[in-house]
Coordinates of C-alpha atoms and ligand atoms in Angstrom, one line a residue:
M1 CA -8.0 -23.6 -7.3
K2 CA -6.8 -20.8 -4.8
E3 CA -4.6 -18.3 -4.6
L4 CA -2.3 -18.6 -1.6
A5 CA 0.1 -15.6 -2.8
E6 CA 0.8 -14.0 -5.2
G7 CA 1.2 -15.8 -8.6
V8 CA 1.0 -18.9 -6.0
W9 CA -1.9 -21.1 -6.8
Q10 CA -3.0 -24.4 -5.4
L11 CA -4.9 -27.2 -7.4
E12 CA -7.9 -28.6 -5.7
G13 CA -7.0 -32.1 -6.3
R14 CA -9.0 -35.3 -7.5
L15 CA -9.2 -37.4 -3.6
P16 CA -12.1 -36.4 -1.9
I17 CA -9.4 -35.6 1.0
P18 CA -8.4 -31.8 0.7
N19 CA -4.9 -31.4 0.4
A20 CA -4.1 -35.2 -0.1
I21 CA -1.9 -34.8 -3.1
N22 CA -0.9 -31.5 -4.1
T23 CA -0.1 -29.5 -7.2
Y24 CA 0.9 -26.1 -7.1
L25 CA 0.7 -23.3 -10.0
L26 CA 3.9 -20.8 -9.7
G27 CA 3.1 -18.4 -12.3
D28 CA 3.4 -20.1 -15.2
V29 CA 4.9 -23.5 -14.3
L30 CA 3.0 -26.6 -13.0
V31 CA 4.9 -27.9 -10.1
D32 CA 4.3 -31.9 -9.6
A33 CA 1.5 -33.7 -11.5
G34 CA -0.2 -36.1 -8.8
A35 CA -0.5 -39.8 -9.3
R36 CA -1.4 -41.3 -12.3
F37 CA -5.6 -40.7 -11.7
D38 CA -5.1 -36.9 -11.1
G39 CA -4.4 -36.2 -14.7
K40 CA -7.9 -35.1 -16.0
K41 CA -9.0 -33.0 -13.1
I42 CA -5.6 -31.0 -13.4
L43 CA -5.6 -30.6 -16.9
S44 CA -9.4 -29.2 -16.3
E45 CA -8.3 -26.7 -13.6
L46 CA -5.6 -25.6 -16.0
Q47 CA -8.0 -24.4 -18.3
G48 CA -7.7 -21.2 -19.5
R49 CA -4.5 -20.6 -17.6
T50 CA -0.9 -20.1 -19.2
V51 CA 1.3 -23.1 -18.4
S52 CA 4.7 -22.8 -20.0
A53 CA 6.5 -25.3 -18.2
H54 CA 5.9 -28.4 -15.6
A55 CA 8.5 -29.2 -13.2
L56 CA 8.6 -31.9 -10.3
T57 CA 9.8 -31.3 -6.8
H58 CA 10.7 -35.0 -7.2
A59 CA 10.3 -38.0 -9.1
H60 CA 8.0 -40.3 -6.9
A61 CA 4.7 -41.8 -8.3
D62 CA 2.3 -39.0 -6.5
H63 CA 4.3 -36.3 -8.0
Q64 CA 4.9 -37.6 -11.5
G65 CA 2.1 -39.8 -11.9
S66 CA 0.2 -37.4 -14.7
S67 CA 3.5 -35.7 -15.9
K68 CA 3.3 -37.2 -19.2
L69 CA 0.1 -36.9 -20.0
V70 CA 0.0 -32.9 -18.8
C71 CA 3.5 -32.1 -21.0
E72 CA 1.9 -33.7 -24.1
T73 CA -1.5 -32.2 -24.2
L74 CA -0.1 -29.0 -23.1
R75 CA 2.7 -29.2 -25.0
I76 CA 5.1 -28.1 -22.4
P77 CA 8.6 -29.1 -21.4
F78 CA 9.2 -31.2 -18.4
W79 CA 11.7 -29.8 -15.8
V80 CA 12.8 -32.2 -13.5
P81 CA 15.9 -32.1 -10.5
E82 CA 19.4 -33.7 -12.2
R83 CA 19.3 -36.6 -9.9
D84 CA 15.7 -37.7 -10.4
A85 CA 16.1 -37.1 -13.9
D86 CA 16.7 -41.0 -15.2
A87 CA 13.6 -42.0 -12.7
A88 CA 11.2 -39.5 -14.5
E89 CA 12.4 -41.2 -18.1
R90 CA 12.4 -44.5 -16.7
P91 CA 9.7 -44.8 -13.9
E92 CA 10.6 -48.5 -12.7
L93 CA 13.8 -47.1 -11.0
I94 CA 11.6 -45.1 -8.9
R95 CA 10.4 -48.5 -7.1
E96 CA 13.8 -49.9 -7.4
R97 CA 14.9 -46.7 -5.2
Q98 CA 12.4 -46.8 -2.8
P99 CA 13.2 -49.1 0.1
D100 CA 11.8 -52.5 -0.3
K101 CA 8.5 -52.7 1.1
L102 CA 5.2 -54.1 0.2
I103 CA 3.5 -50.2 0.4
N104 CA 5.6 -48.8 -1.7
K105 CA 4.8 -51.8 -4.7
V106 CA 1.3 -51.2 -4.0
F107 CA 1.5 -47.3 -4.2
F108 CA 4.1 -47.8 -7.1
K109 CA 1.3 -49.8 -8.6
A110 CA -1.6 -47.2 -8.3
M111 CA -0.3 -43.8 -9.0
A112 CA 2.7 -43.9 -11.2
G113 CA 2.4 -42.3 -14.7
P114 CA 4.4 -43.5 -17.6
G115 CA 7.8 -41.8 -18.2
H116 CA 8.8 -39.1 -20.4
P117 CA 11.5 -37.2 -21.7
V118 CA 13.2 -34.6 -19.3
D119 CA 14.2 -31.3 -21.1
R120 CA 15.7 -29.4 -18.5
R121 CA 17.3 -30.6 -15.1
L122 CA 17.0 -28.6 -12.1
H123 CA 20.0 -27.5 -10.1
E124 CA 21.0 -25.3 -6.9
G125 CA 20.1 -21.8 -7.6
D126 CA 18.5 -22.0 -10.8
E127 CA 15.0 -19.7 -11.5
V128 CA 11.7 -21.6 -12.0
A129 CA 9.7 -18.7 -12.4
G130 CA 10.6 -16.3 -9.7
F131 CA 11.6 -18.9 -7.4
T132 CA 15.1 -20.4 -6.7
V133 CA 15.7 -24.1 -6.8
L134 CA 17.1 -25.5 -3.6
D135 CA 18.7 -29.0 -3.4
T136 CA 16.7 -30.7 -0.7
P137 CA 18.2 -34.3 -1.0
G138 CA 16.8 -37.4 1.2
H139 CA 13.3 -38.3 0.5
S140 CA 14.9 -39.0 -3.1
A141 CA 18.3 -38.6 -4.4
G142 CA 17.5 -35.3 -6.5
H143 CA 14.9 -33.7 -4.8
V144 CA 14.3 -29.9 -4.6
S145 CA 12.3 -27.5 -3.1
F146 CA 11.4 -24.0 -4.5
W147 CA 12.2 -20.7 -2.6
R148 CA 10.7 -17.0 -3.5
E149 CA 12.8 -15.1 -0.7
S150 CA 11.0 -11.9 -1.6
D151 CA 7.7 -12.8 0.4
R152 CA 9.2 -16.0 1.9
V153 CA 7.7 -18.5 0.3
L154 CA 8.4 -22.0 0.1
V155 CA 7.4 -25.0 -2.1
L156 CA 9.1 -28.0 -0.4
G157 CA 7.7 -30.8 -1.8
D158 CA 8.3 -33.9 0.3
V159 CA 11.1 -32.7 2.5
L160 CA 7.9 -32.9 5.6
N161 CA 4.5 -33.2 5.6
S162 CA 1.7 -31.6 7.0
M163 CA -0.5 -34.2 7.1
D164 CA -0.1 -38.1 7.7
V165 CA -0.4 -39.7 4.5
L166 CA -2.0 -42.4 5.4
T167 CA -4.3 -41.3 7.8
A168 CA -5.2 -37.3 6.8
V169 CA -4.5 -36.5 10.3
R170 CA -2.7 -32.9 10.0
G171 CA 0.2 -31.6 11.9
L172 CA 4.1 -31.5 10.8
R173 CA 6.1 -34.1 10.3
E174 CA 8.9 -36.1 8.7
P175 CA 7.6 -38.1 5.7
K176 CA 7.5 -41.7 6.1
T177 CA 10.3 -43.7 6.4
F178 CA 9.2 -46.4 3.8
F179 CA 9.1 -43.5 1.3
T180 CA 12.2 -41.7 2.5
P181 CA 15.2 -43.6 1.0
D182 CA 17.4 -41.6 3.4
P183 CA 15.8 -40.3 6.5
A184 CA 19.0 -38.5 7.6
T185 CA 20.1 -36.3 4.7
N186 CA 16.5 -35.4 4.6
R187 CA 15.9 -34.4 8.2
A188 CA 19.4 -32.3 7.3
S189 CA 17.5 -30.5 4.0
A190 CA 14.6 -29.9 6.7
R191 CA 16.7 -28.3 8.9
R192 CA 18.1 -25.6 6.2
L193 CA 14.7 -24.8 5.0
G194 CA 13.5 -24.2 8.4
E195 CA 16.6 -21.7 8.9
L196 CA 14.6 -19.9 5.8
E197 CA 12.0 -19.0 8.3
P198 CA 9.7 -18.8 5.0
A199 CA 6.1 -17.2 5.6
L200 CA 4.1 -19.6 3.9
V201 CA 5.4 -23.1 3.2
C202 CA 3.3 -25.2 0.7
F203 CA 3.9 -29.1 1.1
G204 CA 3.6 -32.1 -1.2
H205 CA 1.0 -33.3 1.1
G206 CA -1.3 -31.2 3.4
P207 CA -2.5 -28.1 3.9
P208 CA -0.3 -25.0 3.9
E209 CA 1.6 -23.3 6.9
R210 CA 1.7 -19.8 7.6
D211 CA 3.0 -19.8 11.2
S212 CA 6.9 -19.2 10.8
R213 CA 8.2 -19.7 14.4
K214 CA 6.3 -22.9 14.8
F215 CA 7.7 -24.4 11.0
A216 CA 11.3 -23.4 12.1
Q217 CA 11.2 -24.7 15.5
F218 CA 10.0 -28.1 14.3
C219 CA 12.7 -27.9 12.2
A220 CA 15.5 -27.1 14.3
S221 CA 14.0 -29.9 16.6
L222 CA 15.0 -32.9 14.4
P223 CA 17.8 -34.8 15.4
A224 CA 21.3 -34.2 13.2
Ligands
ZN301 ZN1 4.8 -37.6 -2.2

Protein backbone atom coordinates (compact mmCIF):
# COMPACT_ATOMS: atom_id res chain seq x y z
CA MET A 1 0.00 0.00 0.00
CA LYS A 2 1.03 3.55 -0.67
CA GLU A 3 1.32 6.33 1.95
CA LEU A 4 -0.39 9.45 0.59
CA ALA A 5 -0.10 11.61 3.73
CA GLU A 6 0.84 11.02 7.35
CA GLY A 7 -1.12 7.98 8.45
CA VAL A 8 -3.10 7.80 5.18
CA TRP A 9 -2.49 4.73 3.03
CA GLN A 10 -4.16 3.71 -0.21
CA LEU A 11 -4.43 -0.04 -0.72
CA GLU A 12 -3.56 -1.44 -4.14
CA GLY A 13 -6.79 -3.27 -4.79
CA ARG A 14 -7.34 -6.39 -6.79
CA LEU A 15 -8.47 -5.11 -10.17
CA PRO A 16 -5.77 -4.74 -12.85
CA ILE A 17 -6.79 -1.10 -13.40
CA PRO A 18 -5.10 1.05 -10.72
CA ASN A 19 -7.46 3.16 -8.57
CA ALA A 20 -10.57 1.46 -9.99
CA ILE A 21 -12.00 0.61 -6.56
CA ASN A 22 -10.16 2.29 -3.69
CA THR A 23 -9.84 1.40 -0.04
CA TYR A 24 -7.82 3.39 2.49
CA LEU A 25 -6.22 2.84 5.85
CA LEU A 26 -6.58 5.99 7.95
CA GLY A 27 -4.45 5.41 11.02
CA ASP A 28 -5.88 2.15 12.30
CA VAL A 29 -9.27 2.37 10.54
CA LEU A 30 -9.94 0.69 7.20
CA VAL A 31 -12.20 2.96 5.12
CA ASP A 32 -14.33 1.04 2.61
CA ALA A 33 -13.79 -2.59 1.69
CA GLY A 34 -14.25 -2.81 -2.06
CA ALA A 35 -16.37 -5.41 -3.77
CA ARG A 36 -16.96 -9.00 -2.70
CA PHE A 37 -13.99 -10.13 -4.82
CA ASP A 38 -11.55 -7.69 -3.12
CA GLY A 39 -11.54 -9.28 0.34
CA LYS A 40 -8.54 -11.60 0.16
CA LYS A 41 -6.32 -8.93 -1.37
CA ILE A 42 -7.36 -6.36 1.25
CA LEU A 43 -6.63 -8.80 4.07
CA SER A 44 -3.23 -9.69 2.61
CA GLU A 45 -2.31 -6.00 2.31
CA LEU A 46 -3.35 -5.37 5.91
CA GLN A 47 -1.15 -8.14 7.26
CA GLY A 48 1.21 -6.81 9.90
CA ARG A 49 -0.81 -3.60 10.34
CA THR A 50 -2.85 -2.64 13.36
CA VAL A 51 -6.47 -2.31 12.25
CA SER A 52 -8.94 -1.48 15.02
CA ALA A 53 -12.12 -0.70 13.07
CA HIS A 54 -13.67 -0.68 9.60
CA ALA A 55 -15.69 2.32 8.44
CA LEU A 56 -17.71 2.97 5.29
CA THR A 57 -18.15 6.21 3.36
CA HIS A 58 -21.43 4.70 2.16
CA ALA A 59 -23.13 1.34 1.87
CA HIS A 60 -22.90 0.55 -1.84
CA ALA A 61 -21.88 -2.84 -3.20
CA ASP A 62 -18.43 -1.70 -4.37
CA HIS A 63 -17.62 -0.39 -0.87
CA GLN A 64 -19.24 -2.93 1.48
CA GLY A 65 -18.55 -6.04 -0.61
CA SER A 66 -15.84 -7.36 1.72
CA SER A 67 -16.92 -5.64 4.93
CA LYS A 68 -18.22 -8.77 6.62
CA LEU A 69 -15.13 -10.80 5.73
CA VAL A 70 -12.79 -8.06 6.95
CA CYS A 71 -14.68 -7.44 10.21
CA GLU A 72 -15.00 -11.13 11.03
CA THR A 73 -11.44 -12.04 10.09
CA LEU A 74 -9.84 -9.15 11.98
CA ARG A 75 -12.51 -9.16 14.72
CA ILE A 76 -13.04 -5.45 14.42
CA PRO A 77 -16.19 -3.30 14.71
CA PHE A 78 -18.14 -2.00 11.73
CA TRP A 79 -18.79 1.76 11.58
CA VAL A 80 -21.38 2.97 9.07
CA PRO A 81 -23.08 6.32 8.44
CA GLU A 82 -26.40 6.50 10.27
CA ARG A 83 -28.68 6.59 7.24
CA ASP A 84 -26.81 3.80 5.42
CA ALA A 85 -26.61 1.48 8.43
CA ASP A 86 -29.76 -0.47 7.56
CA ALA A 87 -28.44 -1.08 4.02
CA ALA A 88 -25.09 -2.27 5.40
CA GLU A 89 -26.97 -4.81 7.49
CA ARG A 90 -29.46 -5.76 4.76
CA PRO A 91 -27.78 -5.22 1.37
CA GLU A 92 -31.00 -5.83 -0.59
CA LEU A 93 -31.85 -2.26 0.46
CA ILE A 94 -28.86 -1.02 -1.56
CA ARG A 95 -30.42 -2.35 -4.75
CA GLU A 96 -33.87 -1.08 -3.83
CA ARG A 97 -32.57 2.45 -3.28
CA GLN A 98 -30.56 2.63 -6.50
CA PRO A 99 -32.22 3.89 -9.71
CA ASP A 100 -34.03 0.98 -11.36
CA LYS A 101 -31.48 0.23 -14.10
CA LEU A 102 -30.14 -3.07 -15.39
CA ILE A 103 -26.53 -2.01 -14.69
CA ASN A 104 -27.35 -1.69 -10.98
CA LYS A 105 -28.73 -5.22 -10.89
CA VAL A 106 -25.63 -6.53 -12.68
CA PHE A 107 -23.16 -4.61 -10.48
CA PHE A 108 -25.04 -5.57 -7.33
CA LYS A 109 -24.91 -9.25 -8.26
CA ALA A 110 -21.21 -9.10 -9.10
CA MET A 111 -20.01 -6.98 -6.19
CA ALA A 112 -22.31 -6.91 -3.16
CA GLY A 113 -21.21 -8.68 -0.03
CA PRO A 114 -23.34 -10.09 2.76
CA GLY A 115 -24.76 -7.78 5.40
CA HIS A 116 -23.01 -7.35 8.71
CA PRO A 117 -24.20 -5.87 12.04
CA VAL A 118 -23.24 -2.23 12.49
CA ASP A 119 -21.48 -1.44 15.78
CA ARG A 120 -21.33 2.35 15.49
CA ARG A 121 -23.47 4.78 13.48
CA LEU A 122 -21.48 7.73 12.17
CA HIS A 123 -22.78 11.30 12.37
CA GLU A 124 -21.61 14.74 11.30
CA GLY A 125 -18.86 15.89 13.64
CA ASP A 126 -17.82 12.44 14.88
CA GLU A 127 -14.11 11.68 15.01
CA VAL A 128 -12.64 8.73 13.11
CA ALA A 129 -8.87 8.16 13.23
CA GLY A 130 -8.18 11.88 13.63
CA PHE A 131 -10.63 12.80 10.86
CA THR A 132 -13.95 14.58 11.26
CA VAL A 133 -17.07 13.00 9.77
CA LEU A 134 -18.92 15.28 7.33
CA ASP A 135 -22.44 14.51 6.13
CA THR A 136 -22.29 14.45 2.33
CA PRO A 137 -25.55 12.82 1.18
CA GLY A 138 -26.82 12.38 -2.37
CA HIS A 139 -24.85 9.47 -3.85
CA SER A 140 -26.49 7.51 -1.04
CA ALA A 141 -28.82 8.70 1.70
CA GLY A 142 -26.21 8.47 4.41
CA HIS A 143 -22.96 9.11 2.51
CA VAL A 144 -20.22 10.70 4.65
CA SER A 145 -16.74 12.06 3.98
CA PHE A 146 -13.70 12.19 6.28
CA TRP A 147 -11.84 15.49 6.71
CA ARG A 148 -8.58 16.28 8.52
CA GLU A 149 -8.23 20.01 8.73
CA SER A 150 -4.66 20.06 10.14
CA ASP A 151 -3.18 19.05 6.76
CA ARG A 152 -6.35 19.42 4.67
CA VAL A 153 -6.80 15.77 3.71
CA LEU A 154 -10.23 14.75 2.43
CA VAL A 155 -11.55 11.24 1.82
CA LEU A 156 -14.79 11.79 -0.07
CA GLY A 157 -16.00 8.38 -1.18
CA ASP A 158 -18.16 8.79 -4.27
CA VAL A 159 -19.28 12.41 -3.92
CA LEU A 160 -17.03 12.86 -6.94
CA ASN A 161 -14.94 10.46 -9.00
CA SER A 162 -11.52 11.20 -10.52
CA MET A 163 -11.98 8.44 -13.09
CA ASP A 164 -14.87 7.29 -15.24
CA VAL A 165 -15.99 4.11 -13.49
CA LEU A 166 -16.93 2.39 -16.76
CA THR A 167 -14.15 3.52 -19.15
CA ALA A 168 -11.32 4.28 -16.63
CA VAL A 169 -10.70 7.65 -18.37
CA ARG A 170 -9.22 9.97 -15.76
CA GLY A 171 -10.56 13.35 -14.74
CA LEU A 172 -12.80 14.91 -12.12
CA ARG A 173 -16.47 14.19 -12.62
CA GLU A 174 -19.74 13.67 -10.83
CA PRO A 175 -20.65 10.06 -10.12
CA LYS A 176 -22.88 8.42 -12.74
CA THR A 177 -26.49 9.44 -12.31
CA PHE A 178 -27.62 5.83 -12.59
CA PHE A 179 -25.58 5.04 -9.45
CA THR A 180 -26.77 8.18 -7.65
CA PRO A 181 -30.31 8.36 -6.26
CA ASP A 182 -30.21 12.15 -5.64
CA PRO A 183 -27.74 13.95 -7.95
CA ALA A 184 -28.83 17.48 -6.91
CA THR A 185 -28.19 16.77 -3.22
CA ASN A 186 -24.89 15.15 -4.16
CA ARG A 187 -23.84 18.31 -6.06
CA ALA A 188 -24.61 20.38 -2.96
CA SER A 189 -22.37 18.01 -0.98
CA ALA A 190 -19.62 18.43 -3.58
CA ARG A 191 -19.86 22.22 -3.44
CA ARG A 192 -19.51 22.06 0.35
CA LEU A 193 -16.37 19.93 0.02
CA GLY A 194 -14.90 22.26 -2.61
CA GLU A 195 -15.14 25.16 -0.18
CA LEU A 196 -12.76 23.30 2.13
CA GLU A 197 -10.00 23.66 -0.52
CA PRO A 198 -8.41 20.32 0.42
CA ALA A 199 -4.70 19.78 -0.25
CA LEU A 200 -5.22 16.07 -0.91
CA VAL A 201 -8.45 14.43 -2.06
CA CYS A 202 -8.86 10.65 -1.90
CA PHE A 203 -11.66 9.19 -4.05
CA GLY A 204 -13.57 5.93 -4.01
CA HIS A 205 -12.79 5.67 -7.71
CA GLY A 206 -9.78 7.26 -9.41
CA PRO A 207 -6.36 8.57 -8.41
CA PRO A 208 -5.76 11.11 -5.60
CA GLU A 209 -5.92 14.81 -6.46
CA ARG A 210 -3.46 17.32 -4.98
CA ASP A 211 -4.44 20.39 -6.98
CA SER A 212 -6.57 22.33 -4.48
CA ARG A 213 -7.55 25.06 -6.86
CA LYS A 214 -8.59 22.69 -9.64
CA PHE A 215 -10.72 20.70 -7.21
CA ALA A 216 -12.33 23.79 -5.65
CA GLN A 217 -13.08 25.32 -9.06
CA PHE A 218 -14.64 22.11 -10.31
CA CYS A 219 -16.91 21.92 -7.26
CA ALA A 220 -17.87 25.59 -7.51
CA SER A 221 -18.76 25.12 -11.19
CA LEU A 222 -21.39 22.46 -10.47
CA PRO A 223 -24.92 23.70 -11.14
CA ALA A 224 -27.17 24.29 -8.15
ZN1 LIG B 1 -18.36 3.44 -5.53
